Structure formats: structure tokens, C-alpha cells
Coordinates of C-alpha atoms in Angstrom, one line a residue:
R5 CA -24.8 -13.9 26.6
E6 CA -27.9 -16.3 25.6
K7 CA -27.3 -15.2 21.8
P8 CA -23.8 -14.9 20.7
V9 CA -23.0 -11.7 18.3
F10 CA -21.5 -12.0 15.4
I11 CA -19.0 -9.1 13.7
F12 CA -17.4 -9.6 10.9
H13 CA -14.2 -8.0 9.5
E14 CA -14.1 -6.9 5.7
H15 CA -10.7 -5.8 4.8
D16 CA -10.6 -7.0 1.1
S17 CA -11.9 -5.6 -2.3
I18 CA -11.0 -7.7 -4.6
R19 CA -13.2 -10.6 -3.1
L20 CA -16.7 -8.5 -3.7
D21 CA -16.2 -8.6 -7.2
Q22 CA -17.0 -12.4 -7.0
W23 CA -20.6 -13.3 -7.1
Y24 CA -20.3 -16.1 -4.0
Y25 CA -18.7 -13.7 -2.3
R26 CA -21.7 -11.0 -2.2
Y27 CA -23.8 -14.0 -1.3
L28 CA -21.5 -14.6 2.1
I29 CA -21.8 -10.5 2.9
K30 CA -25.5 -10.6 2.7
A31 CA -25.5 -13.3 4.8
V32 CA -23.1 -11.7 7.0
F33 CA -25.7 -8.8 7.5
K34 CA -28.5 -11.3 8.1
A35 CA -26.2 -12.3 10.9
G36 CA -24.7 -9.2 12.7
K37 CA -22.6 -6.5 12.0
V38 CA -19.9 -5.6 10.0
V39 CA -16.4 -3.6 10.3
A40 CA -15.1 -2.2 7.2
V41 CA -11.9 -1.2 6.9
S42 CA -12.5 2.0 5.0
D43 CA -15.3 4.5 3.4
Y44 CA -14.5 2.6 0.5
I45 CA -15.0 -0.6 1.5
K46 CA -18.2 1.2 3.5
S47 CA -19.4 2.3 0.4
V48 CA -19.3 -0.9 -1.4
L49 CA -20.8 -3.0 1.3
T50 CA -24.1 -0.7 1.1
A51 CA -25.3 -2.4 -1.8
Y52 CA -26.1 -5.7 0.0
G53 CA -27.1 -4.9 3.4
D54 CA -28.1 -2.6 5.9
E55 CA -25.7 0.8 5.9
Q56 CA -26.6 1.4 10.0
K57 CA -24.6 -2.2 10.7
I58 CA -21.3 -1.0 9.1
Y59 CA -18.6 0.4 11.4
V60 CA -15.5 2.0 9.8
V61 CA -11.9 1.2 11.7
K62 CA -9.4 2.4 9.3
N63 CA -6.3 0.2 9.3
A64 CA -3.3 1.5 12.1
I65 CA 0.3 1.2 12.0
D66 CA 2.8 1.1 14.9
P67 CA 4.9 4.5 15.3
A68 CA 7.4 2.4 17.6
F69 CA 7.9 0.0 14.6
F70 CA 7.9 2.1 11.5
K71 CA 10.0 5.5 12.2
P72 CA 12.2 7.2 9.8
E73 CA 15.9 6.2 9.4
V74 CA 18.6 7.3 11.5
D75 CA 22.6 7.1 11.2
S76 CA 22.2 3.8 13.0
V77 CA 19.5 2.1 11.4
R78 CA 19.7 -1.3 9.7
K79 CA 18.6 -1.7 6.0
L80 CA 18.6 -4.5 3.7
P81 CA 21.2 -5.8 1.5
L82 CA 21.3 -4.1 -1.7
P83 CA 22.9 -5.6 -4.7
P84 CA 26.7 -5.1 -5.1
A85 CA 26.8 -3.6 -8.4
W86 CA 24.6 -0.6 -7.4
N87 CA 25.9 2.7 -6.3
E88 CA 25.5 5.0 -3.2
T89 CA 24.0 7.6 -5.6
D90 CA 21.7 5.8 -7.1
W91 CA 17.7 6.4 -5.9
I92 CA 15.8 3.5 -4.9
V93 CA 12.8 3.3 -5.7
G94 CA 10.5 0.5 -3.5
F95 CA 7.8 -1.4 -4.6
A96 CA 6.1 -3.5 -1.7
S97 CA 3.1 -6.1 -2.6
R98 CA 1.9 -9.5 -3.4
L99 CA 2.8 -10.3 -6.8
V100 CA -0.4 -10.8 -8.2
Q101 CA -1.9 -8.9 -11.5
Y102 CA -4.3 -6.4 -9.9
K103 CA -1.3 -5.5 -7.8
G104 CA 0.3 -3.7 -10.9
W105 CA 3.8 -5.4 -10.7
E106 CA 3.4 -4.8 -14.6
Y107 CA 3.6 -0.8 -14.4
V108 CA 6.8 -1.1 -12.2
L109 CA 8.1 -3.0 -15.2
E110 CA 7.5 -0.2 -17.7
L111 CA 8.5 2.6 -15.2
A112 CA 11.9 1.0 -14.9
S113 CA 12.2 1.1 -18.5
V114 CA 11.4 4.5 -19.0
L115 CA 13.8 5.3 -16.0
N116 CA 16.4 3.0 -16.8
N117 CA 18.8 5.7 -18.3
N118 CA 18.6 7.7 -14.9
K119 CA 20.7 6.6 -11.6
V120 CA 17.1 4.8 -10.5
K121 CA 16.7 1.3 -9.3
F122 CA 13.9 -0.5 -8.1
L123 CA 13.6 -2.6 -5.0
I124 CA 11.0 -5.1 -4.6
A125 CA 9.8 -7.1 -1.5
G126 CA 6.9 -9.6 -2.0
D127 CA 6.0 -13.3 -3.3
G128 CA 3.2 -14.6 -5.1
A129 CA 1.7 -16.4 -8.0
D130 CA 3.5 -14.1 -10.6
F131 CA 6.7 -13.6 -9.1
E132 CA 8.1 -16.1 -11.5
S133 CA 6.4 -14.3 -14.4
F134 CA 7.6 -11.0 -12.5
Q135 CA 11.5 -12.5 -12.7
S136 CA 11.6 -13.6 -16.7
Q137 CA 9.9 -10.3 -17.9
I138 CA 12.9 -8.4 -16.1
K139 CA 15.2 -10.6 -18.0
L140 CA 13.3 -10.6 -21.3
R141 CA 13.5 -6.6 -21.0
G142 CA 17.2 -6.5 -19.6
L143 CA 16.3 -4.5 -16.7
E144 CA 18.4 -7.0 -14.1
E145 CA 20.8 -4.2 -13.3
H146 CA 17.6 -1.9 -12.6
I147 CA 15.4 -4.5 -10.9
H148 CA 15.9 -6.3 -7.8
L149 CA 13.0 -8.9 -6.5
L150 CA 13.9 -9.7 -2.3
G151 CA 11.0 -12.1 -2.7
Y152 CA 8.9 -12.2 1.0
V153 CA 10.4 -9.9 3.5
D154 CA 9.2 -10.4 7.0
Q155 CA 11.0 -6.9 7.9
M156 CA 9.7 -4.3 6.4
D157 CA 10.8 -1.6 8.7
L158 CA 14.3 -2.5 7.1
F159 CA 12.6 -2.5 3.7
Y160 CA 11.6 0.9 4.5
H161 CA 15.0 1.8 5.3
S162 CA 16.3 0.7 2.2
I163 CA 14.4 2.8 -0.6
D164 CA 14.2 6.3 -0.9
L165 CA 10.8 6.6 -2.1
L166 CA 7.8 4.3 -3.0
V167 CA 5.4 3.3 -5.7
V168 CA 1.6 2.1 -5.6
T169 CA 0.6 0.8 -9.2
T170 CA -2.4 -1.7 -7.6
Q171 CA -5.5 -0.8 -9.2
K172 CA -7.8 -1.6 -6.5
E173 CA -7.3 -1.0 -3.4
A174 CA -9.7 -1.4 0.0
F175 CA -7.5 0.4 2.4
G176 CA -3.5 1.2 1.6
L177 CA -1.7 0.1 4.6
V178 CA 1.8 0.2 2.8
Q179 CA 1.5 3.4 1.8
L180 CA 0.9 4.6 5.8
E181 CA 4.0 2.3 7.0
A182 CA 6.5 4.3 4.4
Q183 CA 5.0 7.8 5.3
A184 CA 6.1 7.0 8.8
S185 CA 9.0 5.3 8.0
G186 CA 9.7 8.9 6.4
V187 CA 9.5 7.5 2.5
P188 CA 7.4 9.8 0.3
V189 CA 4.7 7.9 -1.9
V190 CA 3.6 8.0 -5.4
V191 CA 0.6 6.2 -6.1
F192 CA -1.8 5.8 -8.7
D193 CA -5.3 7.1 -8.1
T194 CA -8.0 5.3 -6.5
P195 CA -10.6 5.7 -3.6
A196 CA -8.4 4.1 -1.3
S197 CA -5.6 6.3 -2.2
R198 CA -7.4 9.5 -1.9
E199 CA -8.8 8.8 1.1
I200 CA -5.8 8.5 3.2
Q201 CA -4.1 10.9 1.0
G202 CA -4.5 13.7 4.4
D203 CA -2.9 16.9 3.3
Q204 CA -1.8 16.4 0.0
S205 CA 0.9 13.5 1.9
L206 CA 0.3 11.3 -1.3
I207 CA 1.2 12.2 -4.8
L208 CA -1.7 10.7 -7.0
V209 CA -1.0 10.3 -10.8
P210 CA -4.0 9.1 -12.8
N211 CA -4.0 5.6 -13.0
Q212 CA -2.1 3.5 -15.3
D213 CA -0.1 6.9 -16.7
I214 CA 3.4 5.9 -16.6
K215 CA 4.5 9.1 -18.6
T216 CA 2.9 10.9 -14.8
L217 CA 4.1 8.4 -12.6
S218 CA 7.7 8.8 -14.0
G219 CA 7.5 12.5 -14.0
K220 CA 6.8 12.7 -10.7
I221 CA 9.4 10.6 -9.2
L222 CA 11.8 12.4 -11.3
E223 CA 10.6 15.8 -9.4
L224 CA 11.3 14.2 -6.4
I225 CA 14.5 12.9 -7.2
N226 CA 15.6 16.3 -8.6
H227 CA 14.4 18.7 -6.3
E228 CA 15.3 18.3 -2.6
D229 CA 12.8 21.1 -1.3
F230 CA 9.6 19.1 -3.4
Y231 CA 11.2 15.4 -1.6
T232 CA 11.2 17.3 1.6
K233 CA 7.8 18.7 1.6
I234 CA 5.7 15.3 1.1
K235 CA 8.5 13.6 3.1
E236 CA 7.1 15.8 6.7
R237 CA 3.5 15.4 5.1
G238 CA 3.3 11.8 5.3
L239 CA 5.1 11.8 8.4
K240 CA 2.1 14.1 9.9
N241 CA -0.5 12.1 8.2
S242 CA 0.7 8.6 9.2
Q243 CA 0.3 9.7 12.9
K244 CA -3.7 9.8 12.5
Y245 CA -3.5 6.0 11.9
T246 CA -1.7 4.7 15.2
L247 CA -2.4 1.4 16.7
K248 CA -3.6 3.0 19.9
Q249 CA -6.3 4.7 18.2
Y250 CA -7.7 1.4 16.4
I251 CA -7.8 -0.4 19.6
T252 CA -9.6 2.1 21.4
Q253 CA -12.3 2.1 18.4
I254 CA -12.8 -1.6 18.4
E255 CA -13.2 -1.7 22.1
E256 CA -16.0 0.8 22.0
I257 CA -17.8 -1.4 18.9
Y258 CA -17.6 -4.8 21.0
S259 CA -18.4 -3.2 24.2
G260 CA -21.1 -1.4 23.2
I261 CA -23.0 -4.2 21.1

């Protein structure tokens, strides 16, 4: 082409709070088009430019990679002291403050008298802080830090349910990955989580409400019918976000500009 076409993909929500990033977004609108990862991000971006220049293409998962556990599936090795009858609650995130890892500590403290263990996938600036807080609170037998995990399918096959305590999220990819893997999800209520909730497939609890969060976890653990219902709804919801659909939308945008 005589004149290049500039297309900017926005997958973040945290940087949009920073003053310098707002100037970048305004420059982006002058230079070309924007692809937002969610309706929530689109609503934020409209404060900085023309809504007509924003396309929404939601994140996708590969159903051939993230799929429910079968008898022969591989799992991650767990601490030898953990019992096969324990319920494993997963948390997967970069370990930085806004991702809400502190709430996992509170949750583990509330549930430490139950047969509940917490498996954590992720690394980040707060890894050592998380590790020291586990020791300080005497939760070494209840929380296991895996660090960075490059085989997330094995992680989902190693847990019984996933908690998401992020305070601010652009989309919520781990929720869909877990659902596609047959894992129920309990999440703090945010605009991004509401957007992908589907047919009540995510269990939303008020932000920072550890009492309600722990109650919903125990409800899943103690009521098999409820667990199965949320699991099936999650599987169905995850099928709306296929990689094939994502590629089709992206091709339509690029070929039509």
C-alpha cells in the first residue's frame, strides 16, 4: 500500500490508569484502528478516541489443548504430604499486587481446618513476599507454590476448582481455560468476569468478600450436584471462545481495512 495501516491491539487494563499510557492511546486513535480484547476495554478506550475506530475481538482458547481430564491424563506432581481425598483449589496468575494473591492467603487461613489445599501457578515480583507470608501464617502444609508453569493443561488437570481474586482484569483468560478443562471457577465480581460469565457458568462473589468466597468453595466441595452443574455450564461457555472463531474475526478486520 502507498500508506501503511496501523492497528493497535489493547489487551491491558492496568496500564490504562497510567498517565503516559493515555497519551499513547490518544496517539493510536489518530494513527489508525484499535482492537480491544473485551467490551469492558472498549468502554474504557472510548474516553480517548472515536468509538467507531474500535473493534472487539475477545480472547480465545484452543479446545484441542484445554480439555477435560480423562483417566490417562498427566498431572503435576503434588506435595507428598497431601492426601488423595484433599480438595485442591488452584490459583494461576502473575504474582503482583493487583492480581490479589493476598486474598488467597486469607482464604487458606479461613479454610485451614478443612481438607482443602491451594496450588499456585505463577511467578512475579511478589513471589518471595507470598512465600514469606505463607511461612509467617503457618500455611506451609496448605499452600504450594509451583512458580512459573509452562504446561497449564497439566495444572488444570491437577486442581478441583479455580479461584480468581484479581481486582482488575481486561478479559479473564484463565477462567475460560479452566472451564474448558472441566474445572469450576469462583471469581471476584468485576466487569471482565461478568462479561464472560455466560449462563451463570462462573460463580461470582462480591469483590474482596472472603466469607462469601470460602462459602461458595465449601458449597462446591460438599454438593456434588452443584459442582457438576457449574462444571457443565463452564464447558458449554468455553465453547463460545474458540481459536477458530478468533482467527476468523481477526482476518475479517485486517482484510476489510
